[in-house]
Tab-separated table of C-alpha atoms and ligand atoms in Angstrom:
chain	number	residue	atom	x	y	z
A	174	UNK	CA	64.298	41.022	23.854
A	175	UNK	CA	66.205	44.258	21.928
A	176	UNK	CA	69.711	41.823	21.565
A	177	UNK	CA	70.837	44.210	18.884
A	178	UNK	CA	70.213	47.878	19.799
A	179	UNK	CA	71.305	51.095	16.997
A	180	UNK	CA	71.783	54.383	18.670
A	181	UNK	CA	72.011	57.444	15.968
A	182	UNK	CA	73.685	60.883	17.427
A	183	UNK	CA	74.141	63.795	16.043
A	184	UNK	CA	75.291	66.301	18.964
A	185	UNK	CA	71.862	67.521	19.668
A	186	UNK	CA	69.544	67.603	22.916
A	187	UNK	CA	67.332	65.465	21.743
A	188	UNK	CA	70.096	63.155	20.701
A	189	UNK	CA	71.585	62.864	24.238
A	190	UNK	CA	68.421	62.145	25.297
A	191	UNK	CA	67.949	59.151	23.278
A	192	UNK	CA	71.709	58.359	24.737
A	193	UNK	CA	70.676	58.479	28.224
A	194	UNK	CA	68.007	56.185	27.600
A	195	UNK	CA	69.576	53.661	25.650
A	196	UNK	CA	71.875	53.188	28.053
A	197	UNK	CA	69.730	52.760	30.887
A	198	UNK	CA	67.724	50.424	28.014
A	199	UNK	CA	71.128	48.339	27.200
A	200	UNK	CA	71.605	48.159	31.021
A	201	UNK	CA	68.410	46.403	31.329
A	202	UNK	CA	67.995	44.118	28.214
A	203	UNK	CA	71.711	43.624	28.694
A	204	UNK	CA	72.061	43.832	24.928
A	205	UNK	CA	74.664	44.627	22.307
A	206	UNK	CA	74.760	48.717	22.067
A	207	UNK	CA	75.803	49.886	18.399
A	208	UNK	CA	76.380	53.825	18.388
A	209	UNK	CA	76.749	55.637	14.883
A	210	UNK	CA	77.084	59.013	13.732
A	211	UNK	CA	77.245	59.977	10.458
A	212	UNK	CA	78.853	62.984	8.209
A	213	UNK	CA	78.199	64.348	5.472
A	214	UNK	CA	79.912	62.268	2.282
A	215	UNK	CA	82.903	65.175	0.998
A	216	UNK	CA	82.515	65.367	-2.749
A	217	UNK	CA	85.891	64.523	-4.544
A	218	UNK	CA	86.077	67.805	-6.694
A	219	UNK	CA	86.834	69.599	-3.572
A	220	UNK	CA	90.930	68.109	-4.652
A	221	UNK	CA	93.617	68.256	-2.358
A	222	UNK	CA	93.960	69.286	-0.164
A	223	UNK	CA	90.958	70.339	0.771
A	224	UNK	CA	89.180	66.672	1.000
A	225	UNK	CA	91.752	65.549	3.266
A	226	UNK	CA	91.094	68.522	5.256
A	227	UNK	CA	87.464	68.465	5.427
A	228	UNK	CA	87.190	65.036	5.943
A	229	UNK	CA	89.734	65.856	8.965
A	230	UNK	CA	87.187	68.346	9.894
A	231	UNK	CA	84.504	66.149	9.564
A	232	UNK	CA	85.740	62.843	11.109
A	233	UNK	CA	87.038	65.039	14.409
A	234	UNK	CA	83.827	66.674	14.973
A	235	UNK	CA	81.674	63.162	14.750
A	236	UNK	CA	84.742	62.234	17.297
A	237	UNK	CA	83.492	64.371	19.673
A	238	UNK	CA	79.791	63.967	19.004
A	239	UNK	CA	80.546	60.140	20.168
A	240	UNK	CA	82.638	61.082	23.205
A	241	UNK	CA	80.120	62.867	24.030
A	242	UNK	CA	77.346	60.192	23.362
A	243	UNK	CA	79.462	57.900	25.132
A	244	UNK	CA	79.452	59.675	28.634
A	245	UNK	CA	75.858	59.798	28.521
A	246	UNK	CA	75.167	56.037	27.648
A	247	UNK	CA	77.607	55.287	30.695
A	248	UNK	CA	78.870	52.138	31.893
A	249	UNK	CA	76.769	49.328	29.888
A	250	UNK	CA	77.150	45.255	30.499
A	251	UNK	CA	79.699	44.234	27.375
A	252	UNK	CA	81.642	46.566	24.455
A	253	UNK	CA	79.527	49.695	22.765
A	254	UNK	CA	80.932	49.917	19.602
A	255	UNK	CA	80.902	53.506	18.004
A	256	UNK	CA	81.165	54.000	14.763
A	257	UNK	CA	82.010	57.362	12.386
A	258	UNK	CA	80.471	56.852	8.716
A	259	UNK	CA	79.631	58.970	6.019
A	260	UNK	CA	76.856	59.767	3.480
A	261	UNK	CA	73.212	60.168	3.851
A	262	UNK	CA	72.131	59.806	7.853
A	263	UNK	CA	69.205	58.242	6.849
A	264	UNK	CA	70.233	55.594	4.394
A	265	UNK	CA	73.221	55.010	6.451
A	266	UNK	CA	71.721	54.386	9.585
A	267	UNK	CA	68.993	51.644	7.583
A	268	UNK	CA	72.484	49.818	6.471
A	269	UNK	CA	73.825	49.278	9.473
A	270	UNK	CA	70.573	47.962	10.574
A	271	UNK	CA	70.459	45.546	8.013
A	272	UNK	CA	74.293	44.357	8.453
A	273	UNK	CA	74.042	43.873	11.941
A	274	UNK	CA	70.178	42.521	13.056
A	275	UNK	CA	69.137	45.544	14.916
A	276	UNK	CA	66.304	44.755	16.513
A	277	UNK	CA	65.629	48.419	17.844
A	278	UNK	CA	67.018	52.045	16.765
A	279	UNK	CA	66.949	54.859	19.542
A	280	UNK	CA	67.151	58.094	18.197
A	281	UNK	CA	65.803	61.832	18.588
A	282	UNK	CA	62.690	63.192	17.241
A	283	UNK	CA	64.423	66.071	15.981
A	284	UNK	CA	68.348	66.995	15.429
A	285	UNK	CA	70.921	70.075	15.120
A	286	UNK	CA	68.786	71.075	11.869
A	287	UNK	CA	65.284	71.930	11.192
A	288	UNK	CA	62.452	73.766	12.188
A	289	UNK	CA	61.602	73.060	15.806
A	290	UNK	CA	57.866	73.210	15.526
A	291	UNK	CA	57.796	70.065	13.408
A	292	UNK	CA	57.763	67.223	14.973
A	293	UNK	CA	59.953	64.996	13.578
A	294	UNK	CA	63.117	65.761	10.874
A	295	UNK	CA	63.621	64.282	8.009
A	296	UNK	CA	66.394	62.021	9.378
A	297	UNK	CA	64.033	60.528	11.936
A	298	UNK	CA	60.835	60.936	9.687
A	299	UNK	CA	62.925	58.723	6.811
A	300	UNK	CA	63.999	55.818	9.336
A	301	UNK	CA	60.755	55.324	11.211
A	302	UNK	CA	59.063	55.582	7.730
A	303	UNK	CA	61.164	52.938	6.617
A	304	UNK	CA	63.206	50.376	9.121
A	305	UNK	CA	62.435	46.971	9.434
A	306	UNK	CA	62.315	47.285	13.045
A	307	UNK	CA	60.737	48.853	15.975
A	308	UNK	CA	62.155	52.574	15.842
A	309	UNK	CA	62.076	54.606	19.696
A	310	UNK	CA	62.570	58.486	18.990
A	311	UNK	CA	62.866	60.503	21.838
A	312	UNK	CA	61.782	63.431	22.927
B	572	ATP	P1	66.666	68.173	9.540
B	572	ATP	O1	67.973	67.428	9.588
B	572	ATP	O2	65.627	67.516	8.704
B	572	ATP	O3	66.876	69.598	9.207
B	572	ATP	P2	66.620	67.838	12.410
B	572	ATP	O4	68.124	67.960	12.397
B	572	ATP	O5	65.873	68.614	13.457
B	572	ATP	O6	65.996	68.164	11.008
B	572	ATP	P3	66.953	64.962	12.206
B	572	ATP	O7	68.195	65.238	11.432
B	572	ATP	O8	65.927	64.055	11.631
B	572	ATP	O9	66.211	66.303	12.650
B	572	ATP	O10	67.437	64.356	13.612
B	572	ATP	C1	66.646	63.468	14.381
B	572	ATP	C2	67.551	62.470	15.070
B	572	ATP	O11	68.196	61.682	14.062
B	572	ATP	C3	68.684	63.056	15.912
B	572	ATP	O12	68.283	63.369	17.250
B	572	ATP	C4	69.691	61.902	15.887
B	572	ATP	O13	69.295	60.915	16.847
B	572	ATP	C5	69.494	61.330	14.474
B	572	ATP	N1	70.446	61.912	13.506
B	572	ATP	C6	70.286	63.043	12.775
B	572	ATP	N2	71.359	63.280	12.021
B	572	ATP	C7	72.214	62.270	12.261
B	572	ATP	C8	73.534	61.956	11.796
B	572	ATP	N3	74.161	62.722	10.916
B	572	ATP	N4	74.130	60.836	12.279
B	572	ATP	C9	73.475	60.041	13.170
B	572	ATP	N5	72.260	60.303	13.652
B	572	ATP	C10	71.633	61.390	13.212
B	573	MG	MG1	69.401	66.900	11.058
């Protein structure tokens, strides 16, 4: 049924969560598991060297955030393919949905931000608000 299945992480509790269970999901559906993180887009006037740098910075932390991710999907039927990108979570996350036929993000209700007595965050709030898909955030 869920072919095409987007995980989003960001490092947090809730985000491992929603790792845990899409890979017990992708074990079951035996479908394709996309996993993306995203950082924040460095602005050019930074110069050099301090772009490279950040984006070093950047690019090594989502590294971890997915090593991470991946232990806690464990072993799934076919390739995960993880993915580092940059800009706005949000907006990112709804591009890769539309490039590759997701047919179900996983994601948490809330992130490393925010105010924990709201429910949702903004990244969650603006994809569920918005995807062309069924959305599962997880709690
Ligand atoms: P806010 O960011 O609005 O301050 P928050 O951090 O608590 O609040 P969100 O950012 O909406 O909440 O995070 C909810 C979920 O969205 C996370 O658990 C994660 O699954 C996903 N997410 C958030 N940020 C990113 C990101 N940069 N890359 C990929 N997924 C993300
Ligand atoms: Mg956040």
């Amino acid at each position: 049924m869920f072919e095409n299945i987007l995980l989003a992480v960001d490092g947090s509790d809730h985000s491992s969560k929603a790792a845990k269970l899409a890979g017990d999901l992708a074990r079951l559906s035996g479908g394709k598991l996309r996993v993306v993180t995203v950082y924040e887009k460095v602005p050019s006037y930074l110069g050099e060297p301090n772009l490279s740098q950040t984006i070093a910075k950047r690019t090594a932390k989502a590294e971890e955030i997915l090593d991470k991710a991946t232990k806690e999907i464990g072993e799934i039927p076919g390739d995960c393919e993880p993915e580092i990108l940059s800009g706005d979570p949000a907006e990112t996350i709804l591009n890769v949905v539309d490039i590759y036929n997701i047919n179900l993000i996983i994601m948490g209700t809330r992130g490393q931000g925010g105010i924990k007595s709201l429910l949702l965050g903004s990244q969650s709030h603006k994809v569920v608000s918005t995807a062309p898909c069924p959305v599962m955030l997880v709690r």
